[in-house]
CSV table of C-alpha atoms and ligand atoms in Angstrom, one decimal:
chain,number,residue,atom,x,y,z
V,1,UNK,CA,310.4,-120.8,21.5
V,2,UNK,CA,310.5,-122.2,25.1
V,3,UNK,CA,307.7,-124.7,25.7
V,4,UNK,CA,306.7,-125.6,29.2
V,5,UNK,CA,307.3,-129.3,30.1
V,6,UNK,CA,304.0,-131.3,30.4
V,7,UNK,CA,303.7,-134.6,32.2
V,8,UNK,CA,300.4,-136.4,31.9
V,9,UNK,CA,299.2,-139.6,33.7
V,10,UNK,CA,296.8,-141.9,31.9
V,11,UNK,CA,295.3,-144.1,34.5
V,12,UNK,CA,293.5,-146.3,31.8
V,13,UNK,CA,290.9,-148.6,33.4
V,14,UNK,CA,292.4,-148.3,36.9
V,15,UNK,CA,291.5,-146.4,40.0
V,16,UNK,CA,288.4,-146.4,42.2
V,17,UNK,CA,287.5,-143.5,44.5
V,18,UNK,CA,290.0,-144.9,47.0
V,19,UNK,CA,292.8,-143.9,44.6
V,20,UNK,CA,291.9,-140.2,44.8
V,21,UNK,CA,294.2,-139.7,47.8
V,22,UNK,CA,297.1,-140.8,45.5
V,23,UNK,CA,296.0,-138.2,43.0
V,24,UNK,CA,295.9,-135.6,45.7
V,25,UNK,CA,299.5,-136.5,46.8
V,26,UNK,CA,300.6,-136.1,43.2
V,27,UNK,CA,298.9,-132.7,42.7
V,28,UNK,CA,300.3,-131.4,46.0
V,29,UNK,CA,303.9,-132.5,45.3
V,30,UNK,CA,303.7,-131.3,41.7
V,31,UNK,CA,303.1,-127.7,43.0
V,32,UNK,CA,306.8,-127.6,44.0
V,33,UNK,CA,307.7,-127.8,40.3
V,34,UNK,CA,306.1,-124.7,38.9
V,35,UNK,CA,307.8,-125.0,35.5
V,36,UNK,CA,306.0,-128.3,34.7
V,37,UNK,CA,302.4,-128.7,33.8
V,38,UNK,CA,300.9,-131.9,35.3
V,39,UNK,CA,297.6,-133.6,34.6
V,40,UNK,CA,296.0,-136.9,35.5
V,41,UNK,CA,293.4,-138.6,33.3
V,42,UNK,CA,291.4,-141.2,35.3
V,43,UNK,CA,288.4,-143.1,34.3
V,44,UNK,CA,285.1,-141.2,33.7
V,45,UNK,CA,283.7,-142.5,37.0
V,46,UNK,CA,286.1,-140.6,39.2
V,47,UNK,CA,286.7,-137.5,37.2
V,48,UNK,CA,284.1,-135.5,39.3
V,49,UNK,CA,285.6,-136.5,42.6
V,50,UNK,CA,289.2,-136.0,41.4
V,51,UNK,CA,288.3,-132.6,39.9
V,52,UNK,CA,286.9,-131.5,43.3
V,53,UNK,CA,290.2,-132.3,44.9
V,54,UNK,CA,292.1,-130.7,42.0
V,55,UNK,CA,290.2,-127.5,42.5
V,56,UNK,CA,291.3,-127.4,46.2
V,57,UNK,CA,295.0,-128.2,45.6
V,58,UNK,CA,295.4,-126.8,42.1
V,59,UNK,CA,295.6,-129.9,39.9
V,60,UNK,CA,294.5,-130.6,36.4
V,61,UNK,CA,292.1,-133.5,35.5
V,62,UNK,CA,291.4,-135.0,32.1
V,63,UNK,CA,289.4,-137.7,30.3
V,64,UNK,CA,290.8,-140.6,28.3
V,65,UNK,CA,288.3,-140.3,25.4
V,66,UNK,CA,285.2,-138.4,24.3
V,67,UNK,CA,282.4,-138.9,21.8
V,68,UNK,CA,282.5,-136.5,18.7
V,69,UNK,CA,278.8,-135.5,19.3
V,70,UNK,CA,277.9,-133.2,22.1
V,71,UNK,CA,274.8,-135.3,23.1
V,72,UNK,CA,272.4,-137.8,21.7
V,73,UNK,CA,271.5,-141.5,21.4
V,74,UNK,CA,275.0,-143.0,22.0
V,75,UNK,CA,274.5,-145.4,24.8
V,76,UNK,CA,277.6,-145.7,27.0
V,77,UNK,CA,279.5,-142.8,25.6
V,78,UNK,CA,280.6,-139.6,27.2
V,79,UNK,CA,280.8,-136.2,25.3
V,80,UNK,CA,283.3,-133.4,25.6
V,81,UNK,CA,280.8,-131.0,27.2
V,82,UNK,CA,280.1,-133.8,29.8
V,83,UNK,CA,283.8,-134.0,30.6
V,84,UNK,CA,283.8,-130.2,31.1
V,85,UNK,CA,280.7,-130.5,33.2
V,86,UNK,CA,282.5,-133.1,35.4
V,87,UNK,CA,285.5,-130.8,35.9
V,88,UNK,CA,287.9,-132.0,33.3
V,89,UNK,CA,290.0,-129.5,31.3
V,90,UNK,CA,291.8,-131.8,29.0
V,91,UNK,CA,291.2,-135.1,27.1
V,92,UNK,CA,293.3,-137.8,25.5
V,93,UNK,CA,292.1,-138.7,22.0
V,94,UNK,CA,293.4,-141.4,19.6
V,95,UNK,CA,295.2,-143.5,22.2
V,96,UNK,CA,296.4,-146.7,20.5
V,97,UNK,CA,294.2,-148.8,22.8
V,98,UNK,CA,291.2,-146.9,21.3
V,99,UNK,CA,292.5,-146.9,17.8
V,100,UNK,CA,293.2,-150.7,17.9
V,101,UNK,CA,290.8,-152.0,20.4
V,102,UNK,CA,287.8,-149.9,19.3
V,103,UNK,CA,288.6,-149.5,15.6
V,104,UNK,CA,289.0,-145.7,15.7
V,105,UNK,CA,290.1,-144.3,12.4
V,106,UNK,CA,292.0,-141.0,11.9
V,107,UNK,CA,288.7,-139.4,10.9
V,108,UNK,CA,287.1,-140.5,14.2
V,109,UNK,CA,290.1,-139.1,16.2
V,110,UNK,CA,290.0,-135.8,14.3
V,111,UNK,CA,286.2,-135.5,15.0
V,112,UNK,CA,286.8,-136.2,18.7
V,113,UNK,CA,289.6,-133.6,18.8
V,114,UNK,CA,287.4,-131.0,17.1
V,115,UNK,CA,284.6,-131.7,19.5
V,116,UNK,CA,286.9,-131.4,22.5
V,117,UNK,CA,288.4,-128.1,21.3
V,118,UNK,CA,284.9,-126.8,20.6
V,119,UNK,CA,283.9,-127.7,24.1
V,120,UNK,CA,286.8,-125.7,25.5
V,121,UNK,CA,289.0,-128.7,26.5
V,122,UNK,CA,292.7,-129.0,25.7
V,123,UNK,CA,293.6,-132.1,23.7
V,124,UNK,CA,296.3,-134.7,23.8
V,125,UNK,CA,296.2,-136.5,20.5
V,126,UNK,CA,298.1,-139.8,20.3
V,127,UNK,CA,299.9,-141.3,17.4
V,128,UNK,CA,302.3,-144.2,17.1
V,129,UNK,CA,303.4,-147.1,15.0
V,130,UNK,CA,303.1,-150.9,15.6
V,131,UNK,CA,306.2,-153.0,15.9
V,132,UNK,CA,306.1,-154.4,12.3
V,133,UNK,CA,306.1,-150.9,10.9
V,134,UNK,CA,309.0,-149.8,13.1
V,135,UNK,CA,310.9,-152.9,12.0
V,136,UNK,CA,310.3,-152.2,8.4
V,137,UNK,CA,311.6,-148.7,8.7
V,138,UNK,CA,308.3,-147.1,8.0
V,139,UNK,CA,307.5,-145.5,11.3
V,140,UNK,CA,307.9,-141.9,10.3
V,141,UNK,CA,305.8,-142.3,7.2
V,142,UNK,CA,303.1,-144.1,9.2
V,143,UNK,CA,302.9,-141.6,12.0
V,144,UNK,CA,302.9,-138.6,9.6
V,145,UNK,CA,299.9,-140.1,7.9
V,146,UNK,CA,298.2,-140.4,11.3
V,147,UNK,CA,299.1,-136.7,11.9
V,148,UNK,CA,297.7,-135.6,8.5
V,149,UNK,CA,294.5,-137.6,9.1
V,150,UNK,CA,293.8,-136.9,12.7
V,151,UNK,CA,295.0,-133.4,13.7
V,152,UNK,CA,291.9,-131.1,13.6
V,153,UNK,CA,291.8,-128.2,11.1
V,154,UNK,CA,291.0,-126.0,14.1
V,155,UNK,CA,294.6,-126.3,15.1
V,156,UNK,CA,295.3,-124.4,18.4
V,157,UNK,CA,298.9,-124.9,19.5
V,158,UNK,CA,298.1,-123.8,23.0
V,159,UNK,CA,295.4,-126.4,23.4
V,160,UNK,CA,296.7,-129.2,21.3
V,161,UNK,CA,299.5,-131.5,22.3
V,162,UNK,CA,300.6,-134.5,20.3
V,163,UNK,CA,301.7,-137.7,22.1
V,164,UNK,CA,304.1,-139.9,20.2
V,165,UNK,CA,303.5,-143.4,21.6
V,166,UNK,CA,305.1,-146.3,19.7
V,167,UNK,CA,302.6,-149.1,20.3
V,168,UNK,CA,305.3,-151.6,21.0
V,169,UNK,CA,306.6,-149.5,23.8
V,170,UNK,CA,303.4,-149.1,25.7
V,171,UNK,CA,303.4,-151.2,28.9
V,172,UNK,CA,306.3,-153.4,27.6
V,173,UNK,CA,309.4,-151.8,29.2
V,174,UNK,CA,310.8,-151.3,25.7
V,175,UNK,CA,311.7,-147.8,24.5
V,176,UNK,CA,313.0,-146.5,21.2
V,177,UNK,CA,316.5,-145.1,20.9
V,178,UNK,CA,316.8,-141.4,21.8
V,179,UNK,CA,317.8,-140.8,18.1
V,180,UNK,CA,314.6,-142.4,17.0
V,181,UNK,CA,312.5,-140.4,19.4
V,182,UNK,CA,314.2,-137.1,18.3
V,183,UNK,CA,313.8,-138.0,14.6
V,184,UNK,CA,310.1,-138.8,15.1
V,185,UNK,CA,309.3,-135.6,17.1
V,186,UNK,CA,311.2,-133.5,14.6
V,187,UNK,CA,309.3,-135.0,11.7
V,188,UNK,CA,305.9,-134.4,13.5
V,189,UNK,CA,306.8,-130.8,14.2
V,190,UNK,CA,308.0,-130.4,10.6
V,191,UNK,CA,304.8,-131.8,9.2
V,192,UNK,CA,302.7,-129.5,11.4
V,193,UNK,CA,304.8,-126.5,10.4
V,194,UNK,CA,304.2,-127.3,6.7
V,195,UNK,CA,300.5,-127.3,7.4
V,196,UNK,CA,300.0,-124.6,10.0
V,197,UNK,CA,303.1,-122.4,9.8
V,198,UNK,CA,305.1,-121.0,12.7
V,199,UNK,CA,302.3,-121.8,15.3
V,200,UNK,CA,303.6,-125.4,15.2
V,201,UNK,CA,306.6,-124.3,17.2
V,202,UNK,CA,304.3,-123.5,20.2
V,203,UNK,CA,302.8,-127.0,20.3
V,204,UNK,CA,304.0,-129.6,22.7
V,205,UNK,CA,305.0,-133.1,21.6
V,206,UNK,CA,305.1,-135.6,24.4
V,207,UNK,CA,306.7,-139.0,24.3
V,208,UNK,CA,304.8,-142.0,25.7
V,209,UNK,CA,305.7,-145.7,26.2
V,210,UNK,CA,307.3,-147.2,29.3
V,211,UNK,CA,308.4,-143.9,30.8
V,212,UNK,CA,309.5,-144.4,34.4
V,213,UNK,CA,311.7,-142.6,37.0
V,214,UNK,CA,314.8,-144.3,35.7
V,215,UNK,CA,314.5,-143.4,32.0
V,216,UNK,CA,312.5,-140.1,32.2
V,217,UNK,CA,315.5,-137.7,32.3
V,218,UNK,CA,317.0,-139.1,29.1
V,219,UNK,CA,313.8,-139.5,27.2
V,220,UNK,CA,312.6,-136.0,28.2
V,221,UNK,CA,316.0,-134.6,27.2
V,222,UNK,CA,315.8,-136.0,23.6
V,223,UNK,CA,315.4,-133.5,20.8
V,224,UNK,CA,311.9,-131.9,20.5
V,225,UNK,CA,310.4,-133.8,23.5
V,226,UNK,CA,308.3,-131.5,25.6
V,227,UNK,CA,307.0,-134.0,28.1
V,228,UNK,CA,305.6,-137.4,28.7
V,229,UNK,CA,302.3,-139.4,28.6
V,230,UNK,CA,302.7,-142.0,31.3
V,231,UNK,CA,300.5,-145.1,31.9
V,232,UNK,CA,301.6,-147.6,34.5
V,233,UNK,CA,304.0,-145.3,36.3
V,234,UNK,CA,301.3,-142.7,36.8
V,235,UNK,CA,299.2,-144.7,39.2
V,236,UNK,CA,301.2,-143.9,42.4
V,237,UNK,CA,302.9,-140.7,43.6
V,238,UNK,CA,306.1,-142.8,44.3
V,239,UNK,CA,306.4,-143.7,40.7
V,240,UNK,CA,305.0,-140.6,39.0
V,241,UNK,CA,306.7,-137.9,40.9
V,242,UNK,CA,310.3,-138.8,39.9
V,243,UNK,CA,309.1,-138.3,36.2
V,244,UNK,CA,307.7,-134.9,37.1
V,245,UNK,CA,311.0,-134.1,38.9
V,246,UNK,CA,313.0,-135.1,35.8
V,247,UNK,CA,310.9,-132.8,33.7
V,248,UNK,CA,311.5,-130.0,36.2
V,249,UNK,CA,315.2,-130.4,36.1
V,250,UNK,CA,315.1,-130.1,32.3
V,251,UNK,CA,312.4,-127.4,32.5
H,301,PEP,C1,300.0,-145.1,27.7
H,301,PEP,O1,299.2,-146.0,27.8
H,301,PEP,O2,299.8,-144.0,27.3
H,301,PEP,C2,301.4,-145.4,28.2
H,301,PEP,C3,302.4,-144.7,27.8
H,301,PEP,O3,301.5,-146.5,29.0
H,301,PEP,P1,302.9,-147.0,29.7
H,301,PEP,O4,303.5,-145.8,30.3
H,301,PEP,O5,302.4,-148.0,30.8
H,301,PEP,O6,303.7,-147.6,28.7
Protein backbone atom coordinates (compact mmCIF):
# COMPACT_ATOMS: atom_id res chain seq x y z
CA UNK A 1 0.00 0.00 0.00
CA UNK A 2 1.06 3.62 -0.48
CA UNK A 3 2.43 5.11 2.71
CA UNK A 4 2.71 8.88 3.14
CA UNK A 5 6.24 10.13 3.59
CA UNK A 6 7.05 11.32 7.12
CA UNK A 7 9.88 13.68 8.06
CA UNK A 8 10.46 14.29 11.77
CA UNK A 9 12.90 16.67 13.41
CA UNK A 10 14.43 15.74 16.75
CA UNK A 11 15.76 18.92 18.31
CA UNK A 12 17.37 16.98 21.19
CA UNK A 13 18.51 19.33 24.00
CA UNK A 14 18.55 22.36 21.71
CA UNK A 15 16.20 25.28 21.24
CA UNK A 16 14.98 28.02 23.58
CA UNK A 17 11.77 29.99 23.01
CA UNK A 18 13.68 32.18 20.55
CA UNK A 19 13.89 29.18 18.21
CA UNK A 20 10.13 28.91 17.81
CA UNK A 21 10.24 31.36 14.88
CA UNK A 22 12.38 28.75 13.09
CA UNK A 23 9.78 26.08 13.79
CA UNK A 24 7.08 28.37 12.45
CA UNK A 25 9.07 28.90 9.23
CA UNK A 26 9.39 25.12 8.88
CA UNK A 27 5.68 24.46 9.47
CA UNK A 28 4.61 27.21 7.06
CA UNK A 29 6.91 26.06 4.24
CA UNK A 30 6.01 22.40 4.81
CA UNK A 31 2.39 23.23 3.99
CA UNK A 32 3.42 23.45 0.34
CA UNK A 33 4.20 19.72 0.44
CA UNK A 34 0.85 18.20 1.23
CA UNK A 35 2.01 14.66 0.46
CA UNK A 36 4.52 14.75 3.35
CA UNK A 37 3.77 14.62 7.08
CA UNK A 38 6.17 16.81 9.05
CA UNK A 39 6.66 16.96 12.81
CA UNK A 40 9.12 18.69 15.13
CA UNK A 41 10.08 17.29 18.53
CA UNK A 42 11.62 20.01 20.72
CA UNK A 43 12.52 19.83 24.40
CA UNK A 44 9.68 19.65 26.93
CA UNK A 45 10.12 23.29 27.91
CA UNK A 46 9.03 24.70 24.54
CA UNK A 47 6.39 22.15 23.51
CA UNK A 48 3.52 24.32 24.75
CA UNK A 49 4.69 27.45 22.94
CA UNK A 50 5.55 25.56 19.76
CA UNK A 51 2.21 23.78 19.84
CA UNK A 52 0.41 27.15 20.06
CA UNK A 53 2.18 28.22 16.87
CA UNK A 54 1.52 24.82 15.29
CA UNK A 55 -2.22 25.17 15.91
CA UNK A 56 -2.18 28.48 14.05
CA UNK A 57 -0.11 27.38 11.05
CA UNK A 58 -1.02 23.66 10.99
CA UNK A 59 2.09 21.98 12.31
CA UNK A 60 2.70 18.87 14.37
CA UNK A 61 4.69 18.90 17.61
CA UNK A 62 6.04 15.97 19.57
CA UNK A 63 8.03 15.02 22.64
CA UNK A 64 11.38 13.20 22.73
CA UNK A 65 10.52 10.81 25.55
CA UNK A 66 7.80 10.06 28.10
CA UNK A 67 7.51 8.18 31.36
CA UNK A 68 5.56 4.89 31.29
CA UNK A 69 3.34 5.99 34.20
CA UNK A 70 0.58 8.56 33.73
CA UNK A 71 1.43 10.38 36.97
CA UNK A 72 3.11 9.80 40.31
CA UNK A 73 6.30 10.24 42.32
CA UNK A 74 8.79 10.37 39.44
CA UNK A 75 10.68 13.60 39.99
CA UNK A 76 11.88 15.21 36.80
CA UNK A 77 9.85 13.01 34.46
CA UNK A 78 7.09 13.89 32.01
CA UNK A 79 4.19 11.55 31.26
CA UNK A 80 2.37 10.88 28.00
CA UNK A 81 -0.84 12.60 29.19
CA UNK A 82 1.30 15.64 30.12
CA UNK A 83 2.66 15.74 26.57
CA UNK A 84 -0.90 15.65 25.23
CA UNK A 85 -1.86 18.39 27.69
CA UNK A 86 1.04 20.53 26.43
CA UNK A 87 -0.13 20.16 22.82
CA UNK A 88 2.01 17.30 21.52
CA UNK A 89 0.48 14.64 19.30
CA UNK A 90 3.51 12.39 18.84
CA UNK A 91 6.46 11.19 20.91
CA UNK A 92 9.82 9.58 20.18
CA UNK A 93 10.61 6.58 22.40
CA UNK A 94 13.74 4.43 22.58
CA UNK A 95 16.15 6.88 20.99
CA UNK A 96 19.66 5.46 21.28
CA UNK A 97 20.69 8.47 23.37
CA UNK A 98 18.07 7.32 25.90
CA UNK A 99 18.76 3.60 25.53
CA UNK A 100 22.51 4.13 25.98
CA UNK A 101 22.71 7.27 28.11
CA UNK A 102 19.83 6.45 30.46
CA UNK A 103 20.05 2.65 30.42
CA UNK A 104 16.63 2.12 28.86
CA UNK A 105 15.87 -1.52 28.12
CA UNK A 106 13.53 -2.90 25.47
CA UNK A 107 10.97 -3.44 28.26
CA UNK A 108 11.22 0.22 29.25
CA UNK A 109 10.78 1.33 25.65
CA UNK A 110 7.77 -0.95 25.14
CA UNK A 111 6.16 0.38 28.33
CA UNK A 112 6.70 3.96 27.17
CA UNK A 113 5.25 3.16 23.76
CA UNK A 114 2.21 1.53 25.35
CA UNK A 115 1.69 4.52 27.65
CA UNK A 116 1.96 6.92 24.72
CA UNK A 117 -0.54 4.99 22.58
CA UNK A 118 -2.92 4.75 25.53
CA UNK A 119 -2.72 8.53 25.99
CA UNK A 120 -3.64 9.06 22.33
CA UNK A 121 -0.19 9.97 21.05
CA UNK A 122 1.44 8.62 17.92
CA UNK A 123 4.79 6.97 18.54
CA UNK A 124 8.13 6.96 16.76
CA UNK A 125 9.99 3.98 18.20
CA UNK A 126 13.75 3.96 17.57
CA UNK A 127 16.01 0.98 17.03
CA UNK A 128 19.56 0.70 15.76
CA UNK A 129 22.85 -1.09 16.21
CA UNK A 130 26.23 0.09 17.53
CA UNK A 131 29.25 0.10 15.21
CA UNK A 132 30.81 -3.10 16.58
CA UNK A 133 27.60 -4.99 15.80
CA UNK A 134 27.44 -3.59 12.26
CA UNK A 135 31.10 -4.54 11.72
CA UNK A 136 30.49 -8.09 12.90
CA UNK A 137 27.58 -8.50 10.47
CA UNK A 138 25.08 -8.84 13.30
CA UNK A 139 23.05 -5.69 12.68
CA UNK A 140 19.83 -7.25 11.43
CA UNK A 141 19.72 -9.85 14.19
CA UNK A 142 20.41 -7.14 16.82
CA UNK A 143 17.71 -4.80 15.54
CA UNK A 144 15.13 -7.57 15.19
CA UNK A 145 15.67 -8.42 18.86
CA UNK A 146 15.03 -4.76 19.72
CA UNK A 147 11.87 -4.86 17.59
CA UNK A 148 10.68 -8.07 19.27
CA UNK A 149 11.32 -6.62 22.74
CA UNK A 150 10.21 -3.02 22.37
CA UNK A 151 7.26 -2.87 19.95
CA UNK A 152 4.03 -2.66 21.99
CA UNK A 153 1.50 -5.49 21.80
CA UNK A 154 -1.09 -2.78 21.18
CA UNK A 155 0.35 -2.45 17.69
CA UNK A 156 -1.41 0.29 15.74
CA UNK A 157 0.17 0.79 12.31
CA UNK A 158 -1.44 4.20 11.86
CA UNK A 159 0.03 5.50 15.12
CA UNK A 160 3.32 3.65 15.31
CA UNK A 161 6.34 4.39 13.15
CA UNK A 162 9.70 2.69 13.54
CA UNK A 163 12.88 4.74 13.11
CA UNK A 164 15.92 2.70 12.13
CA UNK A 165 18.90 4.71 13.37
CA UNK A 166 22.30 3.02 13.31
CA UNK A 167 24.02 4.51 16.36
CA UNK A 168 27.27 5.02 14.50
CA UNK A 169 25.47 7.17 11.91
CA UNK A 170 23.90 9.59 14.40
CA UNK A 171 25.60 12.97 14.29
CA UNK A 172 28.72 11.56 12.62
CA UNK A 173 28.18 12.29 8.93
CA UNK A 174 28.44 8.54 8.26
CA UNK A 175 25.55 6.70 6.59
CA UNK A 176 24.99 3.03 5.73
CA UNK A 177 24.92 1.88 2.13
CA UNK A 178 21.53 2.08 0.46
CA UNK A 179 21.53 -1.71 0.18
CA UNK A 180 22.10 -2.01 3.94
CA UNK A 181 19.28 0.46 4.64
CA UNK A 182 16.88 -1.40 2.34
CA UNK A 183 17.84 -4.79 3.82
CA UNK A 184 17.26 -3.54 7.37
CA UNK A 185 13.93 -1.87 6.60
CA UNK A 186 12.75 -4.98 4.75
CA UNK A 187 13.76 -7.18 7.69
CA UNK A 188 11.92 -4.93 10.17
CA UNK A 189 8.75 -4.97 8.09
CA UNK A 190 9.04 -8.75 7.66
CA UNK A 191 9.37 -9.30 11.42
CA UNK A 192 6.35 -7.12 12.14
CA UNK A 193 4.33 -8.89 9.41
CA UNK A 194 5.18 -12.23 11.06
CA UNK A 195 3.88 -10.88 14.37
CA UNK A 196 0.99 -8.64 13.34
CA UNK A 197 0.03 -9.76 9.84
CA UNK A 198 -0.91 -7.54 6.91
CA UNK A 199 -1.25 -4.44 9.13
CA UNK A 200 2.54 -4.18 9.15
CA UNK A 201 2.34 -3.00 5.56
CA UNK A 202 0.64 0.22 6.71
CA UNK A 203 3.35 1.13 9.22
CA UNK A 204 6.01 3.65 8.30
CA UNK A 205 9.70 2.89 8.78
CA UNK A 206 11.91 5.97 8.91
CA UNK A 207 15.64 6.10 8.45
CA UNK A 208 17.69 8.28 10.83
CA UNK A 209 21.38 9.09 11.08
CA UNK A 210 23.14 12.06 9.40
CA UNK A 211 20.32 12.77 6.96
CA UNK A 212 20.82 16.13 5.24
CA UNK A 213 19.72 18.01 2.16
CA UNK A 214 22.42 16.38 0.04
CA UNK A 215 21.76 12.72 0.88
CA UNK A 216 18.01 12.79 1.64
CA UNK A 217 16.79 11.96 -1.87
CA UNK A 218 18.83 8.80 -2.12
CA UNK A 219 18.23 7.63 1.45
CA UNK A 220 14.49 8.30 1.19
CA UNK A 221 14.46 6.50 -2.14
CA UNK A 222 15.96 3.29 -0.72
CA UNK A 223 13.65 0.28 -0.47
CA UNK A 224 11.03 0.39 2.28
CA UNK A 225 12.11 3.84 3.56
CA UNK A 226 9.03 5.93 4.37
CA UNK A 227 10.70 9.01 5.76
CA UNK A 228 13.46 10.35 7.96
CA UNK A 229 14.14 11.14 11.61
CA UNK A 230 16.52 14.08 11.51
CA UNK A 231 18.64 15.50 14.33
CA UNK A 232 21.20 18.19 13.52
CA UNK A 233 19.70 19.21 10.18
CA UNK A 234 16.26 19.81 11.71
CA UNK A 235 17.24 22.86 13.75
CA UNK A 236 16.91 25.39 10.95
CA UNK A 237 14.47 25.80 8.09
CA UNK A 238 17.40 26.22 5.69
CA UNK A 239 18.70 22.73 6.48
CA UNK A 240 15.44 20.91 7.19
CA UNK A 241 13.26 22.04 4.29
CA UNK A 242 15.46 20.49 1.56
CA UNK A 243 14.86 17.13 3.29
CA UNK A 244 11.09 17.75 3.28
CA UNK A 245 11.33 18.74 -0.39
CA UNK A 246 13.24 15.53 -1.21
CA UNK A 247 10.49 13.52 0.49
CA UNK A 248 7.84 15.43 -1.47
CA UNK A 249 9.56 14.65 -4.76
CA UNK A 250 9.47 10.94 -3.94
CA UNK A 251 6.04 11.24 -2.28
C1 LIG B 1 18.82 11.60 15.73
O1 LIG B 1 19.33 11.98 16.76
O2 LIG B 1 17.72 11.04 15.75
C2 LIG B 1 19.56 11.82 14.49
C3 LIG B 1 19.22 11.14 13.45
O3 LIG B 1 20.57 12.75 14.53
P1 LIG B 1 21.43 13.29 13.28
O4 LIG B 1 20.46 13.55 12.15
O5 LIG B 1 22.07 14.54 13.77
O6 LIG B 1 22.39 12.22 12.90
